[in-house]
């Protein structure tokens, strides 16, 4: 079975680990978010691609869900001694090797998709990991201060340094000129199932959908498209989805509101947590099949059960 999954960072990567446990014989292609990407100290850092690669490749810092296990910070300490910032985004020594390889390949003219393939040759994540685009399409967040002055900050600064204050809007800088990376549109068109893991619907899945052609391919594919809600109750399971949903005009933080935000043109099915079962009727009324199942990714078995439920809903949606 060919499965294509759009993925963001920590939540997406943890879901994929469960998916591979539930469907070990499936051919899985991951379309990874590049909106979080940032250049620091001259190095190109791709947090969401690296989180998928490290998580599925066995190198992830399990507690953080990003960065490497067994990490040291000699370089970061030396940079701090030089007073060279930013001090709010720390690169570990092992992780820096990834960024050195990526940066020298990019500088040699390789597209990000080829770089990602080369890095994955070492990590063997067990999926084909494609960046949504080889072009730059970084997510920026527009803030308005108390005097009403507007400023745009890179998503990493918004999230890591500023801890996600209220935001006015989200801008995917350059996305309108970006092309889907090689293989992305085919992975959507030729899939048996397309999955939206419980990633951030705006800055992770939304950043992938912002690349022209991808949303259209998802609407056109014969494959059922099934998503899992990143919201349980009225709060995101992790991260700042509530803040960025508000910034795109979705005032309600709920599983149903996210399903409606994606819409029936994109979604055939939507999994919500058992505690939100009462929202199923509203989601079905929006033209999206809905099932209520346990959605907390406590461990790989729980996540595998979620992935299986998504595959079952996809099978029902197809028939
Ligand atoms: N998140 C933090 O909260 N603090 C950090 O210093 C930090 C460093 C970092 C370095 C590499 C990397 O791949 C991710 C890193 N992250 C850090 C997490 C990052 O902000 C998130 O993984 C994603 O961008 C959100 O999906």
Short mmCIF file of C-alpha atoms and ligand atoms in Angstrom, two decimals:
data_model
loop_
_atom_site.label_atom_id
_atom_site.label_comp_id
_atom_site.label_asym_id
_atom_site.label_seq_id
_atom_site.Cartn_x
_atom_site.Cartn_y
_atom_site.Cartn_z
CA UNK A 1 0.00 0.00 0.00
CA UNK A 2 1.32 3.50 -0.88
CA UNK A 3 0.78 6.01 1.90
CA UNK A 4 1.64 9.70 1.60
CA UNK A 5 1.72 11.80 4.77
CA UNK A 6 2.19 15.55 5.13
CA UNK A 7 4.24 16.17 8.25
CA UNK A 8 5.43 18.97 10.47
CA UNK A 9 7.70 18.54 13.43
CA UNK A 10 7.41 16.66 16.68
CA UNK A 11 3.77 15.54 16.48
CA UNK A 12 4.11 14.52 12.87
CA UNK A 13 7.28 12.52 13.45
CA UNK A 14 5.86 10.69 16.48
CA UNK A 15 2.75 9.82 14.47
CA UNK A 16 4.86 8.45 11.61
CA UNK A 17 6.65 6.12 14.04
CA UNK A 18 3.24 4.67 14.95
CA UNK A 19 2.20 4.51 11.29
CA UNK A 20 5.27 2.41 10.40
CA UNK A 21 4.43 0.11 13.33
CA UNK A 22 0.83 -0.26 12.14
CA UNK A 23 1.70 -0.69 8.46
CA UNK A 24 5.23 -2.13 8.30
CA UNK A 25 4.84 -3.24 4.67
CA UNK A 26 3.50 0.08 3.39
CA UNK A 27 5.51 2.36 1.11
CA UNK A 28 5.42 5.67 2.98
CA UNK A 29 6.31 9.02 1.46
CA UNK A 30 6.50 11.99 3.80
CA UNK A 31 6.05 15.51 2.45
CA UNK A 32 7.92 17.52 5.06
CA UNK A 33 7.40 21.12 6.12
CA UNK A 34 10.20 23.55 5.26
CA UNK A 35 8.50 26.67 6.62
CA UNK A 36 10.40 26.38 9.91
CA UNK A 37 13.75 26.42 8.11
CA UNK A 38 16.24 29.06 9.20
CA UNK A 39 19.81 30.07 8.39
CA UNK A 40 21.96 30.50 11.52
CA UNK A 41 25.73 31.06 11.68
CA UNK A 42 25.70 30.52 7.91
CA UNK A 43 24.18 27.05 8.29
CA UNK A 44 20.83 25.98 6.84
CA UNK A 45 18.71 24.38 9.59
CA UNK A 46 15.60 22.36 8.63
CA UNK A 47 13.92 21.54 11.96
CA UNK A 48 10.90 19.62 10.70
CA UNK A 49 12.80 17.55 8.15
CA UNK A 50 15.44 16.75 10.78
CA UNK A 51 12.83 15.83 13.42
CA UNK A 52 11.29 13.26 11.03
CA UNK A 53 14.72 11.98 9.97
CA UNK A 54 16.10 11.70 13.52
CA UNK A 55 12.88 10.29 15.03
CA UNK A 56 12.46 7.54 12.42
CA UNK A 57 16.22 7.04 12.15
CA UNK A 58 16.65 6.50 15.89
CA UNK A 59 18.75 9.58 16.63
CA UNK A 60 16.17 11.90 18.16
CA UNK A 61 16.34 13.46 21.62
CA UNK A 62 13.20 11.64 22.77
CA UNK A 63 12.17 14.07 25.51
CA UNK A 64 12.41 17.16 23.29
CA UNK A 65 11.22 15.60 20.05
CA UNK A 66 13.87 17.66 18.23
CA UNK A 67 17.67 17.65 18.09
CA UNK A 68 19.94 14.74 18.72
CA UNK A 69 20.15 12.23 21.55
CA UNK A 70 23.38 12.34 23.54
CA UNK A 71 24.01 15.88 22.39
CA UNK A 72 26.87 18.14 23.56
CA UNK A 73 27.07 21.92 23.21
CA UNK A 74 30.75 22.84 22.94
CA UNK A 75 30.24 24.95 19.82
CA UNK A 76 27.21 26.71 21.32
CA UNK A 77 29.21 27.45 24.49
CA UNK A 78 32.08 28.90 22.44
CA UNK A 79 29.68 31.04 20.39
CA UNK A 80 28.23 32.38 23.65
CA UNK A 81 31.77 33.22 24.86
CA UNK A 82 32.20 35.27 21.69
CA UNK A 83 28.86 36.92 22.41
CA UNK A 84 27.61 35.63 19.08
CA UNK A 85 23.85 35.01 19.09
CA UNK A 86 21.13 34.20 18.82
CA UNK A 87 21.17 32.92 22.38
CA UNK A 88 17.56 31.69 22.11
CA UNK A 89 18.20 28.96 19.52
CA UNK A 90 20.84 26.41 20.50
CA UNK A 91 22.50 24.09 18.00
CA UNK A 92 24.09 20.95 19.44
CA UNK A 93 27.45 19.68 18.19
CA UNK A 94 26.05 16.51 16.58
CA UNK A 95 23.19 18.45 14.99
CA UNK A 96 25.67 20.96 13.56
CA UNK A 97 27.23 18.16 11.50
CA UNK A 98 23.86 17.68 9.79
CA UNK A 99 23.68 21.39 9.00
CA UNK A 100 27.29 21.45 7.75
CA UNK A 101 26.59 18.59 5.32
CA UNK A 102 23.32 20.18 4.21
CA UNK A 103 24.84 23.64 3.76
CA UNK A 104 27.86 22.46 1.79
CA UNK A 105 25.62 20.39 -0.51
CA UNK A 106 23.23 23.33 -1.00
CA UNK A 107 26.23 25.60 -1.71
CA UNK A 108 27.47 23.04 -4.25
CA UNK A 109 24.13 23.41 -6.06
CA UNK A 110 22.22 20.35 -4.89
CA UNK A 111 18.50 20.99 -4.33
CA UNK A 112 17.13 20.44 -0.81
CA UNK A 113 15.39 17.24 -1.97
CA UNK A 114 18.74 15.74 -3.04
CA UNK A 115 20.35 16.90 0.21
CA UNK A 116 17.55 15.32 2.25
CA UNK A 117 17.92 12.06 0.32
CA UNK A 118 21.68 12.07 1.03
CA UNK A 119 21.18 12.71 4.77
CA UNK A 120 18.52 9.97 4.90
CA UNK A 121 20.96 7.51 3.29
CA UNK A 122 22.69 7.57 6.68
CA UNK A 123 19.62 7.65 8.92
CA UNK A 124 17.45 5.19 6.94
CA UNK A 125 14.14 6.55 8.34
CA UNK A 126 12.15 3.85 6.54
CA UNK A 127 10.15 6.47 4.60
CA UNK A 128 10.90 8.59 1.54
CA UNK A 129 11.27 12.07 3.01
CA UNK A 130 10.59 14.88 0.53
CA UNK A 131 10.70 18.59 1.36
CA UNK A 132 7.43 20.23 0.27
CA UNK A 133 9.56 22.44 -1.99
CA UNK A 134 13.22 22.93 -2.92
CA UNK A 135 12.61 26.68 -2.86
CA UNK A 136 12.75 28.96 0.16
CA UNK A 137 9.31 29.40 1.74
CA UNK A 138 9.86 30.42 5.35
CA UNK A 139 6.96 31.02 7.72
CA UNK A 140 6.89 34.46 9.29
CA UNK A 141 4.43 35.74 11.87
CA UNK A 142 3.05 39.31 11.82
CA UNK A 143 2.69 40.91 15.24
CA UNK A 144 1.14 44.23 16.17
CA UNK A 145 2.60 45.95 19.25
CA UNK A 146 0.73 48.13 21.73
CA UNK A 147 1.29 51.26 19.58
CA UNK A 148 -0.21 49.36 16.67
CA UNK A 149 3.16 49.01 14.91
CA UNK A 150 3.39 45.84 12.82
CA UNK A 151 6.46 43.65 12.54
CA UNK A 152 7.09 40.25 10.97
CA UNK A 153 9.28 37.77 12.79
CA UNK A 154 10.62 34.41 11.62
CA UNK A 155 8.54 31.54 12.97
CA UNK A 156 11.46 30.25 15.06
CA UNK A 157 11.83 33.59 16.81
CA UNK A 158 8.06 33.78 17.26
CA UNK A 159 7.93 30.31 18.82
CA UNK A 160 11.26 29.79 20.57
CA UNK A 161 12.23 33.31 21.69
CA UNK A 162 8.82 34.97 22.06
CA UNK A 163 6.81 31.88 23.15
CA UNK A 164 4.00 32.50 20.66
CA UNK A 165 2.28 35.76 21.67
CA UNK A 166 -0.98 36.76 20.02
CA UNK A 167 -0.37 37.14 16.30
CA UNK A 168 -2.12 39.15 13.62
CA UNK A 169 -1.35 36.99 10.57
CA UNK A 170 0.93 34.33 9.12
CA UNK A 171 3.02 34.86 5.97
CA UNK A 172 4.68 32.05 4.02
CA UNK A 173 7.43 34.21 2.55
CA UNK A 174 8.14 33.23 -1.05
CA UNK A 175 5.65 30.33 -1.05
CA UNK A 176 3.69 31.85 -3.92
CA UNK A 177 6.75 31.41 -6.17
CA UNK A 178 7.72 28.00 -4.81
CA UNK A 179 7.41 24.77 -6.80
CA UNK A 180 6.54 21.39 -5.26
CA UNK A 181 9.76 19.40 -4.90
CA UNK A 182 10.30 16.55 -7.38
CA UNK A 183 8.03 13.61 -6.54
CA UNK A 184 5.66 15.55 -4.30
CA UNK A 185 2.71 15.86 -6.69
CA UNK A 186 3.16 12.27 -7.86
CA UNK A 187 3.23 11.07 -4.23
CA UNK A 188 -0.18 12.68 -3.73
CA UNK A 189 -1.67 11.56 -7.05
CA UNK A 190 -0.43 7.95 -6.81
CA UNK A 191 -1.12 7.32 -3.12
CA UNK A 192 -3.61 4.73 -1.93
CA UNK A 193 -4.10 6.84 1.22
CA UNK A 194 -3.06 10.38 2.15
CA UNK A 195 -2.73 11.22 5.86
CA UNK A 196 -2.58 14.51 7.75
CA UNK A 197 -0.84 13.62 11.04
CA UNK A 198 -1.71 15.60 14.20
CA UNK A 199 0.66 18.40 13.17
CA UNK A 200 -0.01 22.12 13.44
CA UNK A 201 -2.71 22.86 10.83
CA UNK A 202 -1.38 26.36 10.08
CA UNK A 203 2.43 26.46 10.35
CA UNK A 204 3.12 22.79 9.58
CA UNK A 205 0.41 21.26 7.34
CA UNK A 206 -0.67 24.76 6.29
CA UNK A 207 2.86 25.69 5.21
CA UNK A 208 2.95 22.58 2.99
CA UNK A 209 -0.48 23.45 1.53
CA UNK A 210 0.82 26.98 0.79
CA UNK A 211 3.12 25.60 -1.93
CA UNK A 212 1.16 26.11 -5.19
CA UNK A 213 -0.12 22.88 -6.67
CA UNK A 214 -0.15 20.78 -3.50
CA UNK A 215 -3.62 21.76 -2.29
CA UNK A 216 -4.96 21.21 -5.81
CA UNK A 217 -3.28 17.78 -6.03
CA UNK A 218 -4.87 16.79 -2.71
CA UNK A 219 -8.32 17.91 -3.88
CA UNK A 220 -7.87 15.96 -7.14
CA UNK A 221 -6.35 12.69 -5.88
CA UNK A 222 -8.45 9.52 -5.95
CA UNK A 223 -6.87 8.58 -2.62
CA UNK A 224 -8.93 9.21 0.48
CA UNK A 225 -7.40 11.99 2.58
CA UNK A 226 -7.73 11.36 6.33
CA UNK A 227 -6.46 13.61 9.10
CA UNK A 228 -6.04 13.33 12.86
CA UNK A 229 -6.93 16.26 15.05
CA UNK A 230 -4.00 17.99 16.79
CA UNK A 231 -6.56 19.54 19.16
CA UNK A 232 -8.14 17.65 22.02
CA UNK A 233 -10.78 19.57 23.94
CA UNK A 234 -10.05 23.26 23.43
CA UNK A 235 -6.26 23.09 23.44
CA UNK A 236 -3.52 21.80 21.19
CA UNK A 237 -1.84 18.66 22.52
CA UNK A 238 1.48 20.52 22.15
CA UNK A 239 2.69 23.77 20.61
CA UNK A 240 0.85 26.92 19.68
CA UNK A 241 -1.87 25.82 17.22
CA UNK A 242 -4.45 27.89 19.09
CA UNK A 243 -2.45 31.10 18.54
CA UNK A 244 -1.80 30.56 14.83
CA UNK A 245 -5.35 29.36 14.19
CA UNK A 246 -6.57 32.67 15.63
CA UNK A 247 -4.10 34.46 13.33
CA UNK A 248 -5.74 32.86 10.28
CA UNK A 249 -9.23 33.70 11.50
CA UNK A 250 -10.16 30.44 13.23
CA UNK A 251 -11.24 31.78 16.60
CA UNK A 252 -12.38 28.43 17.97
CA UNK A 253 -9.71 25.95 19.04
CA UNK A 254 -11.43 22.60 18.53
CA UNK A 255 -11.18 19.42 16.50
CA UNK A 256 -14.25 20.45 14.51
CA UNK A 257 -12.89 23.93 13.79
CA UNK A 258 -9.69 22.45 12.36
CA UNK A 259 -11.66 20.00 10.19
CA UNK A 260 -13.74 22.89 8.86
CA UNK A 261 -10.55 24.92 8.31
CA UNK A 262 -9.14 22.17 6.07
CA UNK A 263 -12.59 21.71 4.51
CA UNK A 264 -14.33 18.84 2.69
CA UNK A 265 -12.42 19.60 -0.53
CA UNK A 266 -9.25 18.45 1.22
CA UNK A 267 -10.48 16.03 3.87
CA UNK A 268 -12.50 12.85 3.37
CA UNK A 269 -12.13 11.75 6.99
CA UNK A 270 -11.16 13.24 10.35
CA UNK A 271 -10.26 11.44 13.58
CA UNK A 272 -11.13 13.19 16.82
CA UNK A 273 -10.44 12.17 20.40
CA UNK A 274 -13.09 10.16 22.28
CA UNK A 275 -13.52 13.11 24.65
CA UNK A 276 -14.64 15.20 21.66
CA UNK A 277 -17.10 12.60 20.31
CA UNK A 278 -19.98 15.10 20.52
CA UNK A 279 -18.36 17.11 17.69
CA UNK A 280 -18.65 14.21 15.22
CA UNK A 281 -22.12 15.23 14.06
CA UNK A 282 -20.94 18.77 13.17
CA UNK A 283 -17.94 17.36 11.27
CA UNK A 284 -20.09 14.87 9.35
CA UNK A 285 -22.45 17.76 8.52
CA UNK A 286 -19.45 19.53 6.97
CA UNK A 287 -19.14 16.59 4.57
CA UNK A 288 -16.22 14.92 6.35
CA UNK A 289 -16.50 11.38 7.78
CA UNK A 290 -15.61 11.35 11.43
CA UNK A 291 -14.60 8.78 14.05
CA UNK A 292 -13.82 9.36 17.73
CA UNK A 293 -10.86 7.30 18.99
CA UNK A 294 -8.12 7.77 21.65
CA UNK A 295 -5.79 10.37 20.12
CA UNK A 296 -3.06 10.78 22.75
CA UNK A 297 0.25 9.43 21.41
CA UNK A 298 1.28 7.99 24.79
CA UNK A 299 3.58 5.41 23.25
CA UNK A 300 4.20 3.68 19.93
CA UNK A 301 1.36 1.17 20.49
CA UNK A 302 -1.18 3.94 21.16
CA UNK A 303 0.08 5.81 18.10
CA UNK A 304 -0.07 2.66 15.97
CA UNK A 305 -3.71 2.23 17.00
CA UNK A 306 -4.43 5.81 15.90
CA UNK A 307 -2.70 5.21 12.58
CA UNK A 308 -4.68 1.99 12.10
CA UNK A 309 -7.91 3.87 12.85
CA UNK A 310 -6.97 6.44 10.20
CA UNK A 311 -6.25 3.69 7.65
CA UNK A 312 -9.58 2.01 8.52
CA UNK A 313 -11.45 5.29 8.04
CA UNK A 314 -9.66 5.77 4.72
CA UNK A 315 -10.78 2.28 3.62
CA UNK A 316 -14.37 3.12 4.55
CA UNK A 317 -14.14 6.48 2.77
CA UNK A 318 -12.85 4.81 -0.39
CA UNK A 319 -15.64 2.24 -0.59
N1 LIG B 1 13.38 24.64 20.10
C1 LIG B 1 13.56 25.36 21.25
O1 LIG B 1 12.58 25.60 21.98
N2 LIG B 1 14.79 25.85 21.59
C2 LIG B 1 15.89 25.64 20.83
O2 LIG B 1 16.99 26.11 21.18
C3 LIG B 1 15.75 24.85 19.64
C4 LIG B 1 16.84 24.55 18.83
C5 LIG B 1 16.64 23.71 17.72
C6 LIG B 1 17.72 23.33 16.92
C7 LIG B 1 17.53 22.50 15.83
C8 LIG B 1 16.25 22.04 15.51
O3 LIG B 1 16.06 21.21 14.46
C9 LIG B 1 15.14 22.40 16.30
C10 LIG B 1 15.33 23.24 17.39
N3 LIG B 1 14.25 23.61 18.21
C11 LIG B 1 14.45 24.37 19.33
C12 LIG B 1 12.89 23.12 17.95
C13 LIG B 1 12.22 23.86 16.79
O4 LIG B 1 11.90 25.16 17.11
C14 LIG B 1 10.96 23.04 16.47
O5 LIG B 1 11.38 21.73 16.29
C15 LIG B 1 10.23 23.30 15.19
O6 LIG B 1 10.64 24.35 14.48
C16 LIG B 1 8.74 23.36 15.51
O7 LIG B 1 8.12 22.37 14.79
#
